[in-house]
Tab-separated table of C-alpha atoms and ligand atoms in Angstrom:
chain	number	residue	atom	x	y	z
A	18	MET	CA	27.630	16.268	142.131
A	19	LYS	CA	30.396	17.288	139.025
A	20	ILE	CA	29.349	19.982	136.811
A	21	LYS	CA	32.032	20.723	134.908
A	22	SER	CA	30.862	23.219	133.135
A	23	ILE	CA	32.185	26.057	136.130
A	24	ILE	CA	35.858	25.750	135.101
A	25	ILE	CA	35.443	26.008	131.540
A	26	LEU	CA	34.161	29.435	131.633
A	27	PRO	CA	36.675	31.386	133.303
A	28	ALA	CA	35.120	34.615	132.140
A	29	LEU	CA	31.887	34.271	133.328
A	30	SER	CA	32.741	33.073	136.717
A	31	ILE	CA	34.202	36.762	136.868
A	32	LEU	CA	31.448	38.118	135.483
A	33	VAL	CA	29.170	35.941	138.616
A	34	PHE	CA	32.117	36.800	140.975
A	35	SER	CA	32.165	40.408	140.327
A	36	MET	CA	28.106	40.699	140.639
A	37	VAL	CA	28.439	38.512	143.800
A	38	ILE	CA	31.037	40.665	145.474
A	39	SER	CA	28.816	43.829	144.532
A	40	CYS	CA	26.256	42.486	146.993
A	41	LYS	CA	28.494	41.890	149.539
A	42	ARG	CA	27.133	44.469	151.892
A	43	ASP	CA	23.929	45.052	150.279
A	44	GLN	CA	21.090	44.075	153.224
A	45	ASN	CA	19.033	42.276	150.542
A	46	VAL	CA	20.936	39.254	149.705
A	47	VAL	CA	22.021	35.684	150.417
A	48	ASN	CA	25.666	34.981	148.956
A	49	VAL	CA	25.526	30.643	148.612
A	50	TYR	CA	28.258	28.915	147.312
A	51	SER	CA	26.504	24.890	146.223
A	52	GLY	CA	27.601	21.733	145.326
A	53	ARG	CA	24.582	20.693	144.937
A	54	HIS	CA	22.769	20.727	141.703
A	55	TYR	CA	18.824	20.031	141.696
A	56	GLN	CA	15.503	21.658	140.448
A	57	VAL	CA	14.532	21.819	143.353
A	58	ASP	CA	16.749	24.225	144.648
A	59	GLU	CA	16.117	27.245	142.934
A	60	GLN	CA	12.531	26.891	142.802
A	61	LEU	CA	13.117	26.570	146.806
A	62	PHE	CA	15.438	29.526	146.674
A	63	ARG	CA	12.976	31.441	144.509
A	64	GLU	CA	9.949	30.948	146.957
A	65	PHE	CA	11.955	32.466	149.879
A	66	THR	CA	12.883	35.658	147.841
A	67	MET	CA	8.602	35.704	147.502
A	68	GLN	CA	8.216	35.406	151.490
A	69	THR	CA	11.138	37.134	152.658
A	70	GLY	CA	12.439	39.653	149.902
A	71	ILE	CA	16.210	38.986	150.166
A	72	ARG	CA	17.405	37.395	146.945
A	73	VAL	CA	19.766	34.445	146.751
A	74	ASN	CA	22.501	34.607	144.664
A	75	LEU	CA	23.893	31.308	143.974
A	76	VAL	CA	27.007	30.220	142.627
A	77	LYS	CA	27.329	26.059	141.854
A	78	ALA	CA	29.924	24.528	141.569
A	79	ASP	CA	31.972	21.372	142.033
A	80	THR	CA	32.190	21.457	145.863
A	81	ASP	CA	35.352	20.455	146.224
A	82	GLN	CA	36.209	23.408	143.674
A	83	LEU	CA	34.160	25.438	146.314
A	84	ILE	CA	35.952	24.658	149.266
A	85	ASN	CA	39.617	25.489	147.408
A	86	ARG	CA	37.489	28.950	145.989
A	87	LEU	CA	36.280	29.580	149.873
A	88	GLU	CA	39.677	29.190	151.368
A	89	LEU	CA	41.354	31.823	148.617
A	90	GLU	CA	39.060	34.750	148.783
A	91	GLY	CA	39.098	33.970	152.831
A	92	LYS	CA	38.017	37.832	154.155
A	93	ASN	CA	36.888	38.787	150.715
A	94	SER	CA	34.773	35.627	149.854
A	95	PRO	CA	31.345	37.155	149.004
A	96	ALA	CA	29.567	33.690	150.242
A	97	ASP	CA	27.154	33.792	153.444
A	98	LEU	CA	26.328	30.027	152.894
A	99	PHE	CA	27.279	26.878	152.360
A	100	ILE	CA	25.973	24.140	150.660
A	101	THR	CA	27.210	20.560	149.895
A	102	ALA	CA	25.858	16.474	148.810
A	103	ASP	CA	28.421	15.251	150.936
A	104	ALA	CA	29.225	15.818	155.296
A	105	GLY	CA	32.382	14.614	154.537
A	106	ARG	CA	33.528	17.961	152.681
A	107	MET	CA	31.434	19.626	155.710
A	108	VAL	CA	33.327	18.506	158.248
A	109	GLN	CA	36.946	19.296	156.222
A	110	ALA	CA	35.597	22.828	155.038
A	111	LYS	CA	35.063	23.170	158.914
A	112	GLU	CA	38.388	22.001	159.793
A	113	LYS	CA	39.688	24.513	157.530
A	114	GLY	CA	38.065	27.309	159.577
A	115	LEU	CA	35.613	28.112	156.359
A	116	LEU	CA	32.401	28.142	157.905
A	117	GLN	CA	31.481	29.442	161.828
A	118	PRO	CA	29.056	28.248	164.221
A	119	MET	CA	24.830	28.766	163.840
A	120	ASP	CA	22.124	29.540	165.422
A	121	VAL	CA	20.718	26.222	166.725
A	122	ASP	CA	17.033	27.052	167.641
A	123	LEU	CA	15.295	24.808	164.909
A	124	ILE	CA	18.183	22.902	163.630
A	125	THR	CA	17.832	21.400	167.569
A	126	ARG	CA	14.705	21.167	167.376
A	127	PHE	CA	14.569	19.268	164.363
A	128	ALA	CA	17.452	17.575	162.886
A	129	PRO	CA	18.652	14.557	165.012
A	130	PRO	CA	21.987	14.737	166.227
A	131	SER	CA	23.768	12.263	163.736
A	132	LEU	CA	22.981	14.362	160.974
A	133	ARG	CA	24.651	17.766	162.156
A	134	ASP	CA	27.755	19.144	163.566
A	135	PRO	CA	28.149	19.026	167.684
A	136	ASP	CA	29.525	22.842	167.567
A	137	ASN	CA	26.923	23.423	165.068
A	138	PHE	CA	29.210	24.747	162.462
A	139	TRP	CA	26.580	22.445	159.596
A	140	THR	CA	23.525	20.695	159.814
A	141	GLY	CA	22.064	17.787	157.329
A	142	PHE	CA	19.317	19.901	155.646
A	143	THR	CA	17.941	16.628	153.571
A	144	LYS	CA	19.356	12.561	153.856
A	145	ARG	CA	20.196	10.258	151.761
A	146	ALA	CA	20.293	6.664	152.224
A	147	ARG	CA	23.071	4.632	150.164
A	148	VAL	CA	21.258	1.136	149.108
A	149	PHE	CA	21.147	-1.697	146.284
A	150	VAL	CA	19.159	-1.527	143.631
A	151	TYR	CA	18.165	-4.799	141.264
A	152	ASN	CA	16.281	-6.361	139.670
A	153	PRO	CA	14.238	-9.065	141.333
A	154	GLU	CA	14.328	-11.186	138.535
A	155	ARG	CA	17.809	-11.755	138.863
A	156	VAL	CA	18.172	-11.581	142.077
A	157	LYS	CA	16.623	-12.751	145.298
A	158	PRO	CA	16.077	-10.793	148.602
A	159	ASP	CA	16.727	-13.176	150.418
A	160	GLU	CA	20.094	-12.865	148.456
A	161	LEU	CA	20.944	-9.797	149.594
A	162	SER	CA	21.690	-9.113	153.375
A	163	THR	CA	24.427	-6.144	153.946
A	164	TYR	CA	27.707	-4.556	152.969
A	165	GLU	CA	29.887	-6.886	153.970
A	166	ASP	CA	28.105	-9.944	152.232
A	167	LEU	CA	29.084	-7.688	148.806
A	168	THR	CA	33.001	-9.596	149.434
A	169	THR	CA	31.199	-13.096	148.729
A	170	ASP	CA	31.677	-15.586	145.701
A	171	ASN	CA	27.402	-15.461	145.197
A	172	TRP	CA	28.158	-11.783	143.593
A	173	GLU	CA	31.255	-12.637	141.171
A	174	GLY	CA	31.073	-10.328	138.447
A	175	ARG	CA	27.806	-8.672	139.362
A	176	ILE	CA	27.786	-4.984	141.498
A	177	LEU	CA	27.774	-2.215	139.593
A	178	VAL	CA	29.599	0.545	141.331
A	179	ARG	CA	30.707	4.303	140.338
A	180	SER	CA	33.981	5.700	140.961
A	181	SER	CA	35.673	6.036	144.160
A	182	GLN	CA	36.224	10.117	142.785
A	183	ASN	CA	32.808	9.926	144.057
A	184	HIS	CA	32.694	11.862	147.518
A	185	TYR	CA	29.629	9.361	148.526
A	186	ASN	CA	31.439	6.314	147.885
A	187	GLN	CA	34.234	8.146	149.791
A	188	THR	CA	31.396	8.985	153.043
A	189	LEU	CA	30.794	5.083	152.715
A	190	MET	CA	34.079	4.102	152.789
A	191	ALA	CA	34.636	6.299	155.627
A	192	SER	CA	31.746	4.461	157.705
A	193	ILE	CA	33.099	0.773	156.698
A	194	VAL	CA	36.357	2.366	158.215
A	195	ALA	CA	34.586	3.203	161.231
A	196	ALA	CA	32.773	0.263	161.805
A	197	HIS	CA	36.025	-2.323	160.534
A	198	GLY	CA	39.342	-0.922	160.994
A	199	GLN	CA	41.632	0.142	158.224
A	200	LYS	CA	42.999	-3.942	157.351
A	201	GLU	CA	39.486	-4.630	157.407
A	202	ALA	CA	38.258	-1.699	155.223
A	203	LEU	CA	41.006	-2.943	152.807
A	204	ASN	CA	39.743	-6.413	152.339
A	205	TRP	CA	36.266	-5.068	152.266
A	206	ALA	CA	37.556	-3.146	148.634
A	207	THR	CA	39.740	-5.284	147.263
A	208	LYS	CA	36.818	-8.393	147.309
A	209	VAL	CA	34.224	-5.912	145.645
A	210	VAL	CA	36.474	-4.384	143.204
A	211	GLU	CA	37.037	-8.193	142.395
A	212	ASN	CA	33.062	-8.815	142.114
A	213	MET	CA	32.942	-5.422	140.384
A	214	ALA	CA	29.969	-6.469	136.798
A	215	GLN	CA	32.208	-3.872	135.672
A	216	PRO	CA	35.237	-1.281	135.937
A	217	PRO	CA	33.498	1.492	137.737
A	218	ARG	CA	31.944	4.572	135.100
A	219	GLY	CA	29.218	6.770	135.465
A	220	ASN	CA	26.998	8.196	137.795
A	221	ASP	CA	24.668	6.682	140.325
A	222	ARG	CA	21.503	6.650	137.496
A	223	ASP	CA	24.116	4.994	134.960
A	224	GLN	CA	24.676	2.162	137.680
A	225	VAL	CA	20.637	0.829	137.435
A	226	LYS	CA	20.799	1.279	134.153
A	227	ALA	CA	23.390	-1.138	133.382
A	228	ILE	CA	21.038	-3.818	135.654
A	229	ALA	CA	18.630	-3.149	132.866
A	230	ALA	CA	21.402	-2.996	129.927
A	231	GLY	CA	21.865	-7.392	131.745
A	232	THR	CA	25.817	-5.482	133.180
A	233	GLY	CA	25.300	-6.692	136.556
A	234	ASP	CA	22.889	-7.476	138.850
A	235	VAL	CA	22.645	-5.400	141.826
A	236	ALA	CA	23.859	-1.885	142.149
A	237	ILE	CA	24.963	0.257	145.476
A	238	VAL	CA	22.831	3.805	144.748
A	239	ASN	CA	21.648	6.150	146.654
A	240	THR	CA	17.607	6.003	147.239
A	241	TYR	CA	16.741	9.526	145.505
A	242	TYR	CA	17.745	8.741	142.180
A	243	MET	CA	15.118	5.658	141.793
A	244	GLY	CA	12.170	7.942	142.486
A	245	LEU	CA	14.622	10.268	139.275
A	246	LEU	CA	14.200	7.224	137.293
A	247	LEU	CA	10.413	6.775	138.531
A	248	HIS	CA	9.310	10.357	137.259
A	249	SER	CA	11.533	10.965	134.604
A	250	PRO	CA	10.597	12.722	131.636
A	251	ASN	CA	12.135	9.455	129.214
A	252	SER	CA	9.799	7.063	129.498
A	253	GLU	CA	13.027	4.789	129.092
A	254	GLU	CA	14.279	5.162	132.256
A	255	ARG	CA	10.622	5.467	133.690
A	256	ASN	CA	10.383	1.523	132.496
A	257	ILE	CA	13.869	0.798	134.488
A	258	GLY	CA	12.812	2.283	137.303
A	259	ARG	CA	9.907	-0.074	137.381
A	260	GLN	CA	11.591	-3.175	136.700
A	261	MET	CA	14.181	-2.562	140.237
A	262	LYS	CA	13.762	-2.900	143.508
A	263	ILE	CA	15.139	-1.261	146.864
A	264	PHE	CA	16.894	-3.378	149.868
A	265	PHE	CA	18.206	-1.747	152.675
A	266	PRO	CA	21.563	-2.984	153.815
A	267	ASN	CA	23.078	-4.092	157.440
A	268	GLN	CA	19.315	-3.921	159.053
A	269	GLU	CA	20.554	-6.535	161.753
A	270	ASP	CA	23.198	-4.709	162.743
A	271	ARG	CA	24.726	-1.113	162.447
A	272	GLY	CA	21.714	0.167	159.762
A	273	THR	CA	22.067	1.380	156.442
A	274	HIS	CA	24.372	4.151	155.494
A	275	ILE	CA	23.274	7.559	155.787
A	276	ASN	CA	24.688	10.668	154.340
A	277	ILE	CA	23.228	14.319	153.730
A	278	SER	CA	23.518	17.215	152.064
A	279	GLY	CA	24.915	19.828	154.448
A	280	ILE	CA	24.540	23.683	154.847
A	281	ALA	CA	26.523	26.138	156.225
A	282	ILE	CA	27.289	29.424	157.707
A	283	THR	CA	30.971	31.110	155.792
A	284	ALA	CA	33.062	31.718	158.597
A	285	HIS	CA	33.229	35.652	156.855
A	286	ALA	CA	29.723	35.801	156.131
A	287	SER	CA	28.587	39.921	155.883
A	288	ASN	CA	25.168	38.354	155.622
A	289	ARG	CA	24.750	36.816	158.460
A	290	GLN	CA	21.541	36.730	159.393
A	291	ASN	CA	19.839	36.282	155.901
A	292	ALA	CA	21.777	33.241	155.857
A	293	GLN	CA	20.572	31.716	159.451
A	294	GLN	CA	16.736	32.869	158.110
A	295	LEU	CA	18.028	30.808	154.472
A	296	ILE	CA	18.357	27.926	156.785
A	297	ASP	CA	15.788	28.181	159.470
A	298	PHE	CA	13.300	28.420	155.765
A	299	LEU	CA	15.113	24.977	153.942
A	300	LEU	CA	14.652	23.267	157.453
A	301	SER	CA	11.356	24.056	157.817
A	302	LYS	CA	8.007	21.720	156.791
A	303	PRO	CA	7.317	23.147	152.920
A	304	ALA	CA	10.617	22.926	151.902
A	305	GLN	CA	11.624	19.878	153.627
A	306	ILE	CA	8.142	18.314	152.215
A	307	ALA	CA	9.644	20.252	148.810
A	308	PHE	CA	13.158	17.943	149.115
A	309	ALA	CA	11.121	14.876	149.968
A	310	GLU	CA	8.049	15.101	146.564
A	311	GLU	CA	10.338	16.949	143.652
A	312	ASN	CA	13.956	15.383	145.096
A	313	PHE	CA	12.846	11.872	146.876
A	314	GLU	CA	14.679	12.646	149.901
A	315	TYR	CA	14.215	12.130	152.859
A	316	PRO	CA	13.967	14.831	155.466
A	317	VAL	CA	15.787	15.868	158.512
A	318	ASN	CA	12.873	17.747	159.827
A	319	MET	CA	11.592	14.416	161.537
A	320	ASN	CA	8.238	16.082	162.260
A	321	VAL	CA	7.322	15.385	158.230
A	322	GLU	CA	5.417	13.151	157.336
A	323	TRP	CA	7.366	11.316	153.771
A	324	PRO	CA	4.995	11.385	150.869
A	325	GLU	CA	4.025	8.245	149.383
A	326	LEU	CA	6.749	6.704	147.770
A	327	LEU	CA	9.567	6.933	150.283
A	328	ARG	CA	7.179	5.084	152.170
A	329	GLU	CA	6.647	2.373	149.464
A	330	TRP	CA	10.219	2.105	149.989
A	331	GLY	CA	9.722	1.551	153.919
A	332	GLU	CA	11.120	2.252	157.338
A	333	PHE	CA	14.722	1.119	157.034
A	334	LYS	CA	17.618	1.373	160.300
A	335	SER	CA	19.956	3.844	160.043
A	336	ASP	CA	23.944	4.057	161.057
A	337	THR	CA	23.505	6.339	163.479
A	338	LEU	CA	27.124	6.856	163.313
A	339	PRO	CA	27.669	10.102	163.963
A	340	LEU	CA	28.953	11.482	160.382
A	341	GLU	CA	31.332	14.842	162.023
A	342	LYS	CA	33.404	11.109	163.038
A	343	LEU	CA	33.385	10.397	159.465
A	344	GLY	CA	35.931	13.110	158.451
A	345	LYS	CA	38.434	11.575	160.236
A	346	TYR	CA	38.283	8.534	158.031
A	347	LEU	CA	38.045	9.718	154.817
A	348	HIS	CA	41.231	9.780	154.185
A	349	ASP	CA	42.528	6.568	155.351
A	350	GLY	CA	39.883	5.920	152.419
A	351	MET	CA	41.226	7.336	150.197
A	352	ILE	CA	44.639	5.485	149.896
A	353	ILE	CA	42.485	2.216	150.906
A	354	PHE	CA	40.627	2.374	147.999
A	355	ASN	CA	43.765	3.053	145.942
A	356	GLN	CA	45.577	0.136	147.068
A	357	ALA	CA	42.695	-1.664	146.408
A	358	GLY	CA	42.574	-0.322	143.029
A	359	TRP	CA	38.769	1.015	142.865
A	360	ASN	CA	39.446	3.515	139.486
B	429	FE	FE1	23.623	13.059	143.788
């Protein structure tokens, strides 16, 4: 998720920064740098404060900016926790030495191994599936099968997908490289670009809206955006959500591409215990239910039952390639995006 407002308000961010600094050694705080921008997070942080008395200082910005900031601040960083909406960025943060291992008790009990770092430097706390959304009046479900099939002539001028600058697409691309190697992945990206209904623009929600507007027929999006449309305060968005269906690709082979929102303790956290407590809280049943009910993300906690909408979308096979392995393909993926002309 990209929020540009942070960079245009340097004075404000210095103010927020110094407020956070002043709390660095305060026993009753935890300082969070987050690349997620969802209301449910702030609601859960308030709940955590009510339960524990630990205040959550939240700095929200674009994930890449937060990684740069953690690097620049080094030992003096006030951050205790780092949150991303993408596994690839967590892998990079670990590689840059910005994280430290966390206590594994709840994590290993609840989160499946493919969704966390093998050395416990980060864990997923919500799970996302990158699927196809289609209008059943224009696409028959039996036309849909795999990410790879999007390269066939059947999809000429029909595919909608956002820019390659987007982290969700970068991690998807890394999974294609992991599955097929660089050469095949370039072939895939080139054909998908040829089959696009329009040059990439807008966010995931905009791709679904473009189907409704008749621009294209099938969009590559994360499932929770369908939940957000269906529960939008705007009746037109709710209508669009109701017209569309979800298809989980690659059910006959490796499974649908999965990403996470991840959380990690920063290398120089001063409030380590509080940070660990907040991680455990976010993995606990009530928080996992809130992420699923309010933001329509899949719980990583395997003991949590899915809410109705997620059950309606149905069970599906997930790609279980460990997300930590995708990190090494991110760079190749970016080169491929460039070569394929995927803006
Ligand atoms: Fe998102």
